[in-house]
CSV table of C-alpha atoms in Angstrom, one decimal:
chain,number,residue,atom,x,y,z
A,27,MET,CA,135.7,144.1,59.9
A,28,ARG,CA,137.2,146.9,57.8
A,29,ASN,CA,139.9,146.6,55.2
A,30,PRO,CA,143.4,147.1,56.7
A,31,LYS,CA,144.3,149.6,54.0
A,32,GLU,CA,141.6,151.8,55.2
A,33,VAL,CA,142.4,151.9,58.8
A,34,GLU,CA,144.9,154.3,60.3
A,35,LYS,CA,147.3,153.6,63.3
A,36,GLU,CA,145.5,155.9,65.5
A,37,ASP,CA,142.2,153.9,64.9
A,38,TYR,CA,143.8,150.7,65.8
A,39,HIS,CA,145.0,152.3,69.1
A,40,GLU,CA,141.5,153.8,69.8
A,41,PHE,CA,139.9,150.5,69.0
A,42,TYR,CA,142.2,148.7,71.3
A,43,LYS,CA,141.7,151.0,74.3
A,44,LYS,CA,137.9,150.9,74.0
A,45,THR,CA,137.6,147.3,73.5
A,46,PHE,CA,139.9,146.2,76.3
A,47,ASN,CA,139.7,149.1,78.7
A,48,GLU,CA,143.3,150.0,78.3
A,49,PHE,CA,144.9,153.3,78.8
A,50,LEU,CA,148.2,152.6,77.1
A,51,ASP,CA,148.9,152.3,73.4
A,52,PRO,CA,149.7,148.8,72.4
A,53,LEU,CA,153.4,147.9,71.6
A,54,ALA,CA,152.4,146.4,68.2
A,55,TYR,CA,149.4,145.1,66.3
A,56,THR,CA,148.6,143.1,63.3
A,57,HIS,CA,145.4,143.0,61.1
A,58,PHE,CA,145.0,140.1,58.7
A,59,THR,CA,142.5,137.9,56.8
A,60,THR,CA,143.1,134.2,56.2
A,61,GLU,CA,141.6,132.4,53.2
A,62,GLY,CA,141.4,128.8,52.1
A,63,GLU,CA,140.4,125.8,54.2
A,64,VAL,CA,139.3,128.0,57.0
A,65,GLU,CA,138.4,131.8,56.5
A,66,PHE,CA,138.6,134.3,59.3
A,67,ARG,CA,139.5,137.9,60.0
A,68,SER,CA,141.5,139.0,63.0
A,69,VAL,CA,143.2,142.0,64.7
A,70,LEU,CA,145.9,141.1,67.3
A,71,TYR,CA,147.8,143.4,69.8
A,72,ILE,CA,150.6,143.2,72.1
A,73,PRO,CA,149.9,145.2,75.3
A,74,GLY,CA,152.0,148.1,76.4
A,75,MET,CA,152.1,146.8,79.9
A,76,GLY,CA,152.7,143.3,81.4
A,77,PRO,CA,150.7,141.2,83.7
A,78,LEU,CA,150.4,142.7,87.3
A,79,ASN,CA,150.5,139.5,89.2
A,80,ASN,CA,151.6,135.8,88.7
A,81,GLU,CA,148.0,134.6,88.5
A,82,GLU,CA,147.6,136.5,85.3
A,83,VAL,CA,150.8,134.8,83.8
A,84,ILE,CA,149.9,131.2,84.6
A,85,ASN,CA,146.2,131.4,84.1
A,86,PRO,CA,145.1,130.8,80.4
A,87,LYS,CA,141.6,132.2,81.0
A,88,THR,CA,142.4,135.7,80.5
A,89,LYS,CA,139.5,136.8,78.3
A,90,ASN,CA,141.9,138.5,76.1
A,91,ILE,CA,140.5,137.1,72.8
A,92,ARG,CA,137.0,137.9,71.7
A,93,LEU,CA,135.5,135.5,69.3
A,94,TYR,CA,132.8,136.7,66.7
A,95,VAL,CA,130.9,134.5,64.3
A,96,LYS,CA,129.5,136.5,61.4
A,97,ARG,CA,130.1,139.7,63.5
A,98,VAL,CA,128.0,138.3,66.3
A,99,PHE,CA,129.9,138.1,69.6
A,100,ILE,CA,130.1,134.5,70.9
A,101,SER,CA,132.6,134.3,73.8
A,102,ASP,CA,135.8,135.6,75.4
A,103,ASP,CA,136.0,132.7,77.8
A,104,PHE,CA,138.5,130.4,76.5
A,105,ASP,CA,140.8,127.8,78.2
A,106,GLY,CA,143.8,127.6,75.8
A,107,GLU,CA,141.6,126.8,72.7
A,108,LEU,CA,142.8,129.7,70.7
A,109,PHE,CA,146.2,130.5,72.2
A,110,PRO,CA,148.7,128.6,74.3
A,111,ARG,CA,149.3,129.7,77.9
A,112,TYR,CA,152.6,131.4,77.2
A,113,LEU,CA,150.9,133.7,74.6
A,114,SER,CA,147.9,134.4,76.7
A,115,PHE,CA,149.0,138.0,77.1
A,116,VAL,CA,148.0,138.7,73.4
A,117,LYS,CA,144.8,140.6,73.1
A,118,GLY,CA,142.7,140.7,69.9
A,119,VAL,CA,139.4,140.0,68.0
A,120,VAL,CA,138.7,137.1,65.8
A,121,ASP,CA,135.7,136.9,63.3
A,122,SER,CA,134.7,133.8,61.5
A,123,ASN,CA,132.1,132.7,59.1
A,124,ASP,CA,132.9,129.0,59.3
A,125,LEU,CA,131.7,128.4,62.9
A,126,PRO,CA,128.1,127.8,63.9
A,127,LEU,CA,126.4,130.7,65.9
A,128,ASN,CA,125.5,128.3,68.8
A,129,VAL,CA,129.1,127.2,69.2
A,130,SER,CA,129.7,125.7,72.7
A,131,ARG,CA,132.9,124.9,74.7
A,132,GLU,CA,132.6,121.4,73.6
A,133,ILE,CA,132.6,122.2,70.1
A,134,LEU,CA,135.5,124.7,70.5
A,135,GLN,CA,137.5,121.9,72.1
A,136,GLU,CA,136.8,119.4,69.4
A,137,SER,CA,136.6,121.5,66.3
A,138,ARG,CA,139.0,121.0,63.4
A,139,ILE,CA,138.3,124.6,62.4
A,140,VAL,CA,139.3,125.9,65.9
A,141,ARG,CA,142.6,124.0,65.7
A,142,ILE,CA,143.4,125.4,62.3
A,143,MET,CA,142.6,128.9,63.5
A,144,ARG,CA,144.8,128.5,66.6
A,145,LYS,CA,147.7,127.4,64.4
A,146,ARG,CA,147.4,130.5,62.2
A,147,LEU,CA,146.8,132.8,65.1
A,148,VAL,CA,149.9,131.7,66.8
A,149,ARG,CA,152.0,132.0,63.6
A,150,LYS,CA,150.8,135.5,63.0
A,151,THR,CA,151.6,136.3,66.6
A,152,PHE,CA,155.2,135.3,66.2
A,153,ASP,CA,155.4,137.2,62.9
A,154,MET,CA,154.2,140.3,64.9
A,155,ILE,CA,156.9,139.8,67.6
A,156,GLN,CA,159.6,139.0,65.2
A,157,ASP,CA,158.7,142.4,63.4
A,158,LEU,CA,158.9,144.2,66.6
A,159,SER,CA,162.3,142.8,67.5
A,160,GLU,CA,163.7,143.9,64.1
A,161,SER,CA,162.3,147.5,64.3
A,162,GLU,CA,164.4,150.5,64.3
A,163,ASN,CA,163.0,151.5,67.7
A,164,LYS,CA,165.0,149.1,69.9
A,165,GLU,CA,163.2,150.4,73.1
A,166,ASP,CA,159.9,148.7,71.9
A,167,TYR,CA,161.3,145.2,72.0
A,168,LYS,CA,163.2,145.9,75.1
A,169,LYS,CA,159.8,146.9,76.8
A,170,PHE,CA,158.3,143.8,75.3
A,171,TRP,CA,161.0,141.6,76.7
A,172,GLU,CA,160.8,143.1,80.2
A,173,ASN,CA,157.1,142.6,80.2
A,174,PHE,CA,156.7,139.2,78.5
A,175,GLY,CA,160.1,137.6,78.2
A,176,ARG,CA,159.6,135.1,80.9
A,177,LEU,CA,156.3,133.9,79.1
A,178,LEU,CA,158.3,133.2,75.9
A,179,LYS,CA,160.9,131.2,78.0
A,180,LEU,CA,157.9,129.3,79.2
A,181,GLY,CA,157.0,128.5,75.5
A,182,CYS,CA,160.4,126.8,75.3
A,183,ILE,CA,159.3,124.3,77.9
A,184,GLU,CA,155.6,123.8,76.9
A,185,ASP,CA,155.8,124.2,73.0
A,186,SER,CA,158.5,122.2,71.4
A,187,GLY,CA,156.7,122.6,67.9
A,188,ASN,CA,157.4,126.3,68.0
A,189,HIS,CA,161.1,126.2,69.1
A,190,LYS,CA,162.3,127.5,65.9
A,191,ARG,CA,160.1,130.6,66.2
A,192,ILE,CA,160.7,131.2,69.8
A,193,THR,CA,164.4,130.9,70.1
A,194,PRO,CA,165.3,134.0,67.7
A,195,LEU,CA,163.2,136.1,70.1
A,196,LEU,CA,165.1,135.2,73.4
A,197,ARG,CA,167.5,137.7,75.0
A,198,PHE,CA,170.3,137.3,77.5
A,199,PHE,CA,173.1,139.1,79.2
A,200,THR,CA,176.6,137.6,78.4
A,201,SER,CA,180.2,137.9,79.5
A,202,LYS,CA,180.7,140.3,76.6
A,203,SER,CA,177.4,142.2,77.1
A,204,GLU,CA,176.8,142.7,80.8
A,205,GLU,CA,174.7,146.0,80.3
A,206,GLU,CA,172.6,145.1,77.2
A,207,LEU,CA,170.6,142.0,76.3
A,208,ARG,CA,171.7,140.0,73.3
A,209,SER,CA,170.1,137.6,71.0
A,210,LEU,CA,171.2,134.0,70.2
A,211,ASP,CA,171.8,135.3,66.6
A,212,ASP,CA,174.3,137.9,67.7
A,213,TYR,CA,176.0,135.3,69.9
A,214,VAL,CA,176.4,132.7,67.0
A,215,GLU,CA,177.4,135.5,64.5
A,216,ASN,CA,180.3,136.5,67.0
A,217,MET,CA,181.5,132.9,67.7
A,218,GLY,CA,185.1,132.0,66.9
A,219,GLU,CA,185.7,129.8,64.0
A,220,LYS,CA,186.7,126.7,66.2
A,221,GLN,CA,184.0,127.2,68.7
A,222,ASN,CA,181.2,124.6,68.2
A,223,ALA,CA,178.9,125.2,71.2
A,224,ILE,CA,176.9,127.8,73.0
A,225,TYR,CA,178.1,128.1,76.6
A,226,TYR,CA,176.0,129.3,79.3
A,227,LEU,CA,176.1,129.6,83.2
A,228,ALA,CA,173.1,129.6,85.4
A,229,THR,CA,173.2,131.7,88.6
A,230,ASP,CA,170.9,133.6,90.9
A,231,SER,CA,172.1,137.1,89.8
A,232,LEU,CA,174.2,138.9,87.3
A,233,LYS,CA,176.7,139.8,90.0
A,234,SER,CA,177.1,136.1,90.8
A,235,ALA,CA,177.5,135.2,87.1
A,236,LYS,CA,180.3,137.8,86.7
A,237,SER,CA,182.5,136.6,89.6
A,238,ALA,CA,181.9,132.8,89.1
A,239,PRO,CA,185.2,130.8,88.8
A,240,PHE,CA,183.8,128.7,85.9
A,241,LEU,CA,184.3,131.8,83.6
A,242,GLU,CA,188.1,132.3,84.1
A,243,LYS,CA,189.6,130.3,81.1
A,244,LEU,CA,186.6,131.0,78.8
A,245,VAL,CA,187.2,134.8,79.3
A,246,GLN,CA,190.9,134.3,78.8
A,247,LYS,CA,190.1,132.6,75.6
A,248,ASP,CA,187.7,135.3,74.5
A,249,ILE,CA,184.8,132.9,74.4
A,250,GLU,CA,181.3,134.5,75.2
A,251,VAL,CA,179.0,132.9,77.8
A,252,LEU,CA,175.3,133.4,78.3
A,253,TYR,CA,174.2,134.4,81.8
A,254,LEU,CA,171.1,132.6,82.8
A,255,ILE,CA,169.9,134.7,85.8
A,256,GLU,CA,166.2,133.9,86.1
A,257,PRO,CA,164.7,130.8,87.6
A,258,ILE,CA,163.1,129.7,84.4
A,259,ASP,CA,166.2,130.2,82.1
A,260,GLU,CA,168.0,126.9,82.8
A,261,VAL,CA,165.1,124.8,82.2
A,262,ALA,CA,164.2,126.7,79.1
A,263,ILE,CA,167.7,126.3,77.5
A,264,GLN,CA,167.8,122.6,78.5
A,265,ASN,CA,164.5,122.0,76.5
A,266,LEU,CA,165.9,123.8,73.5
A,267,GLN,CA,169.2,121.7,73.4
A,268,THR,CA,170.6,123.3,70.3
A,269,TYR,CA,170.3,126.5,68.1
A,270,LYS,CA,171.6,126.6,64.5
A,271,GLU,CA,173.2,123.1,65.0
A,272,LYS,CA,175.2,124.5,68.0
A,273,LYS,CA,174.7,122.5,71.3
A,274,PHE,CA,174.1,124.5,74.5
A,275,VAL,CA,176.7,123.4,77.1
A,276,ASP,CA,176.7,124.3,80.8
A,277,ILE,CA,180.1,125.5,81.9
A,278,SER,CA,179.5,124.3,85.4
A,279,LYS,CA,179.3,120.6,84.3
A,280,GLU,CA,182.1,118.1,84.0
A,281,ASP,CA,183.9,117.3,80.9
A,282,LEU,CA,184.1,120.8,79.6
A,283,GLU,CA,186.1,120.9,76.3
A,284,LEU,CA,187.3,124.2,75.1
A,285,GLY,CA,189.9,123.1,72.4
A,286,ASP,CA,193.4,124.2,71.8
A,287,GLU,CA,194.7,122.1,74.8
A,288,ASP,CA,198.4,121.2,74.8
A,289,GLU,CA,198.1,117.4,75.1
A,290,VAL,CA,201.9,117.1,76.1
A,291,LYS,CA,201.7,119.7,78.8
A,292,GLU,CA,198.3,118.2,80.0
A,293,ARG,CA,199.9,114.7,80.4
A,294,GLU,CA,202.7,116.0,82.3
A,295,THR,CA,200.6,118.0,84.7
A,296,LYS,CA,198.5,115.1,85.3
A,297,GLN,CA,201.4,113.0,86.1
A,298,GLU,CA,202.8,115.6,88.4
A,299,TYR,CA,199.6,116.1,90.4
A,300,ASN,CA,198.1,112.6,90.4
A,301,LEU,CA,199.4,111.8,93.8
A,302,LEU,CA,197.8,115.1,95.1
A,303,CYS,CA,194.4,114.4,93.4
A,304,ASP,CA,194.3,110.8,95.2
A,305,TRP,CA,195.4,112.3,98.4
A,306,ILE,CA,192.7,115.0,98.4
A,307,LYS,CA,190.1,112.4,97.4
A,308,GLN,CA,191.2,110.3,100.4
A,309,GLN,CA,190.7,113.2,102.7
A,310,LEU,CA,187.4,114.3,101.5
A,311,GLY,CA,185.9,110.8,101.1
A,312,ASP,CA,182.4,110.7,99.7
A,313,LYS,CA,182.0,114.4,99.5
A,314,VAL,CA,183.4,114.3,95.9
A,315,ALA,CA,183.2,111.5,93.3
A,316,LYS,CA,186.8,112.4,92.3
A,317,VAL,CA,189.5,115.1,92.1
A,318,GLN,CA,190.9,116.1,88.9
A,319,ILE,CA,193.1,118.8,87.1
A,320,SER,CA,190.9,121.7,85.9
A,321,LYS,CA,190.9,123.2,82.4
A,322,ARG,CA,188.6,126.0,83.2
A,323,LEU,CA,190.6,127.8,86.0
A,324,SER,CA,193.1,130.6,85.8
A,325,SER,CA,193.2,132.4,89.0
A,326,SER,CA,191.1,130.5,91.5
A,327,PRO,CA,192.8,127.4,93.3
A,328,CYS,CA,189.7,125.1,92.8
A,329,VAL,CA,186.0,124.7,91.7
A,330,LEU,CA,183.4,122.2,92.3
A,331,VAL,CA,181.6,121.0,89.3
A,332,SER,CA,178.5,119.0,88.8
A,333,GLY,CA,178.1,115.6,87.1
A,334,LYS,CA,177.0,115.6,83.5
A,335,PHE,CA,173.6,114.2,84.4
A,336,GLY,CA,173.2,115.7,87.9
A,337,TRP,CA,171.7,119.1,88.9
A,338,SER,CA,173.8,122.3,88.6
A,339,ALA,CA,174.3,124.3,91.8
A,340,ASN,CA,171.6,126.8,90.6
A,341,MET,CA,169.1,123.9,90.0
A,342,GLU,CA,169.7,122.5,93.3
A,343,ARG,CA,169.1,125.7,95.0
A,344,LEU,CA,165.8,126.1,93.1
A,345,MET,CA,164.6,122.5,93.8
A,346,LYS,CA,165.6,122.9,97.4
A,347,ALA,CA,163.2,125.9,97.7
A,348,GLN,CA,160.4,123.8,96.0
A,349,ALA,CA,161.0,120.5,98.0
A,350,LEU,CA,158.3,121.4,100.7
A,351,GLY,CA,160.4,119.6,103.3
A,352,ASP,CA,160.9,116.3,101.2
A,353,THR,CA,164.6,116.1,100.4
A,354,SER,CA,164.7,112.4,99.5
A,355,SER,CA,164.8,113.1,95.9
A,356,LEU,CA,167.4,115.8,96.2
A,357,GLU,CA,170.0,113.3,97.3
A,358,PHE,CA,169.3,111.2,94.1
A,359,MET,CA,169.2,114.0,91.6
A,360,ARG,CA,172.1,116.0,93.1
A,361,GLY,CA,174.3,113.6,91.4
A,362,ARG,CA,178.1,113.5,91.9
A,363,ARG,CA,180.4,116.4,92.4
A,364,ILE,CA,183.9,116.8,91.2
A,365,LEU,CA,186.6,118.9,92.7
A,366,GLU,CA,188.9,120.5,90.1
A,367,VAL,CA,192.1,122.0,91.1
A,368,ASN,CA,194.3,124.5,89.4
A,369,PRO,CA,197.9,123.3,89.2
A,370,ASP,CA,199.3,126.9,88.7
A,371,HIS,CA,197.9,128.2,91.9
A,372,PRO,CA,200.3,128.7,94.9
A,373,ILE,CA,197.8,126.9,97.3
A,374,ILE,CA,197.6,123.8,95.1
A,375,LYS,CA,201.4,123.8,94.8
A,376,ASP,CA,201.8,124.0,98.5
A,377,LEU,CA,199.4,121.1,99.0
A,378,ASN,CA,201.1,119.2,96.3
A,379,ALA,CA,204.3,119.5,98.4
A,380,ALA,CA,202.5,118.7,101.6
A,381,CYS,CA,201.1,115.5,100.2
A,382,LYS,CA,204.5,114.3,99.3
A,383,ASN,CA,206.4,115.4,102.4
A,384,ALA,CA,203.9,115.5,105.2
A,385,PRO,CA,200.7,113.6,104.0
A,386,ASP,CA,199.6,112.9,107.7
A,387,GLY,CA,200.2,116.5,108.8
A,388,SER,CA,197.1,118.1,110.6
A,389,ASP,CA,197.5,121.5,109.1
A,390,ALA,CA,197.4,120.2,105.6
A,391,LYS,CA,194.3,118.2,106.1
A,392,ARG,CA,192.6,121.3,107.7
A,393,ALA,CA,193.6,123.2,104.5
A,394,VAL,CA,192.1,120.4,102.4
A,395,ASP,CA,188.7,120.7,104.3
A,396,LEU,CA,188.7,124.4,104.1
A,397,LEU,CA,189.6,124.3,100.4
A,398,TYR,CA,186.6,122.1,99.7
A,399,ASP,CA,184.1,124.3,101.7
A,400,THR,CA,185.3,127.5,100.0
A,401,ALA,CA,185.0,125.8,96.7
A,402,LEU,CA,181.5,124.7,97.6
A,403,ILE,CA,180.4,128.3,98.3
A,404,SER,CA,182.4,129.9,95.2
A,405,SER,CA,180.8,127.4,93.0
A,406,GLY,CA,177.2,128.3,94.0
A,407,PHE,CA,176.5,125.5,96.4
A,408,SER,CA,175.3,125.8,100.1
A,409,PRO,CA,177.4,124.5,102.9
A,410,ASP,CA,175.7,121.7,105.0
A,411,SER,CA,176.7,123.5,108.2
A,412,PRO,CA,177.7,127.3,107.9
A,413,ALA,CA,178.5,127.4,111.5
A,414,GLU,CA,181.1,124.6,111.2
A,415,LEU,CA,182.6,126.3,108.1
A,416,GLY,CA,182.9,129.6,110.0
A,417,ASN,CA,184.8,127.8,112.9
A,418,LYS,CA,187.2,126.4,110.4
A,419,ILE,CA,187.9,129.9,108.9
A,420,TYR,CA,188.4,131.4,112.4
A,421,GLU,CA,190.7,128.5,113.2
A,422,MET,CA,192.9,129.2,110.0
A,423,MET,CA,192.8,132.9,110.7
A,424,ALA,CA,194.2,132.3,114.3
A,425,MET,CA,197.0,130.3,112.9
A,426,ALA,CA,197.9,132.7,110.3
A,427,LEU,CA,197.5,135.9,112.6
A,428,GLY,CA,199.0,134.5,115.7
A,429,GLY,CA,201.7,136.9,117.1
A,430,ARG,CA,201.8,139.0,113.9
A,431,TRP,CA,201.3,142.3,115.6
A,432,GLY,CA,203.4,141.8,118.7
A,433,ARG,CA,201.0,139.7,120.7
A,434,SER,CA,202.9,137.0,122.5
A,435,GLU,CA,201.8,133.5,123.8
A,436,SER,CA,202.4,134.8,127.5
A,437,ASP,CA,199.6,137.3,126.9
A,438,ASP,CA,197.1,134.4,126.2
A,439,ALA,CA,198.5,132.5,129.3
A,440,GLU,CA,198.1,135.6,131.5
A,441,ALA,CA,194.5,136.1,130.1
A,442,SER,CA,193.8,132.5,130.8
A,443,GLU,CA,195.1,132.8,134.5
A,444,ASP,CA,193.0,135.9,135.1
A,445,ASP,CA,190.0,134.3,133.9
A,446,SER,CA,190.6,131.3,136.2
A,447,GLU,CA,191.2,133.5,139.1
A,448,GLU,CA,187.9,135.5,138.4
A,449,ASP,CA,186.1,132.2,138.2
A,450,GLY,CA,187.5,131.1,141.6
A,451,ASN,CA,186.6,134.4,143.2
A,452,THR,CA,183.1,134.2,141.9
A,453,ARG,CA,182.6,130.7,143.2
A,454,GLU,CA,184.0,132.0,146.6
A,455,SER,CA,181.9,135.0,146.8
A,456,SER,CA,178.8,133.0,146.2
A,457,GLU,CA,179.4,131.1,149.4
A,458,THR,CA,179.9,134.2,151.6
A,459,GLN,CA,177.2,136.2,153.4
A,460,VAL,CA,175.5,139.0,151.5
A,461,ILE,CA,176.6,142.5,152.5
A,462,GLU,CA,174.2,145.4,152.1
A,463,PRO,CA,175.3,148.0,149.6
A,464,SER,CA,175.3,150.7,152.2
A,465,GLU,CA,178.1,148.9,154.1
A,466,VAL,CA,180.4,148.7,151.1
A,467,ARG,CA,183.2,151.1,151.4
A,468,SER,CA,186.6,151.3,149.9
A,469,GLU,CA,189.7,152.9,151.3
A,470,ASN,CA,189.6,155.7,148.8
A,471,ASP,CA,185.9,156.2,148.7
A,472,PRO,CA,185.6,159.9,147.4
A,473,TRP,CA,182.1,160.2,148.9
A,474,GLN,CA,183.1,158.9,152.5
A,475,ASP,CA,183.2,161.7,155.0
């Protein structure tokens, strides 16, 4: 293998295309020699195009690494011995003098030399990706993230030993950067002085994240929130737990602390709405674990949050899709749900008056049921019976719109009477004899002579 100082960029690209039958230039490459306990030389590449299908993503047997011993080709059939699964997209050539020429699969799996080689290859790969992320050409790393970002997130789950190398490479949309991806370093650098956590929200799309009620108070306080919009994101972040001594916090879970609370006002509000919370809990029964005043809402009347150790709405949706019909574990892991109400919203103020003046009123009870169902949807959960929810909405619409545009109750009565008469005539006619169409004539039949 030639000295890196003697090789031009075009030579590396040509070697890559011929060796791996590629037609696109690589995004990046690194050529290095390691000395010491184990000596080997290697050229590694990041492809210019991502995997074409999911099988290539999850299958570590990609034949992307070619092993040579003393310049004699040995094998390209590896099962994770030289690279972990989440870095299986890396292509390259490795030449070692320390392995025997008759090396077998069993030797590769048990060899201390191979373990050392793997560790150094992985480290050099991360250095190459880090250099790509810091390069002046931002489009290159953007292309890399589009092609291989999901695989790096898989590394957050499968390789805890390299979290410190993986985390700076991650990119997410945020509440302050909805068009461009941002790094966690950028997020931490722009945090407020009193902010001691990295806040995130997991949803199924960027559009859902932008309109989620959980964001309202954080946006008002100018606190940035990470948008986790891919299925793997939430699990990846939960495996990281912290970054630069900042804990990751899900804003859709209970006990969200944002700081700067007015304790006196908070105590007065709880006292004012304590009866309402108990009344709503009584109406909803086991649907919620409790009802409490919200610290995260500013414009929505209520929101449904998950328990600290339960699944979020996003995780529940993903697990339902993978349950294969067995929902027994879903009920257990779903955990408790907590309804948080916004005391500054007109609907909550009206219900507060209703629970004091007409706690047994049917209209107020229907309003509480509908409030819960709408909170269920706006918070990202799925209603148990969409048809039942639709009927509740139609019923409330009928109450709100009744007679507003001049329609009177007598119109409904007349329509009801007409329907009854038509039903009677239908039953009567069904008992009479059948008349041939040719015999049917009206007094004003225009075609009758």
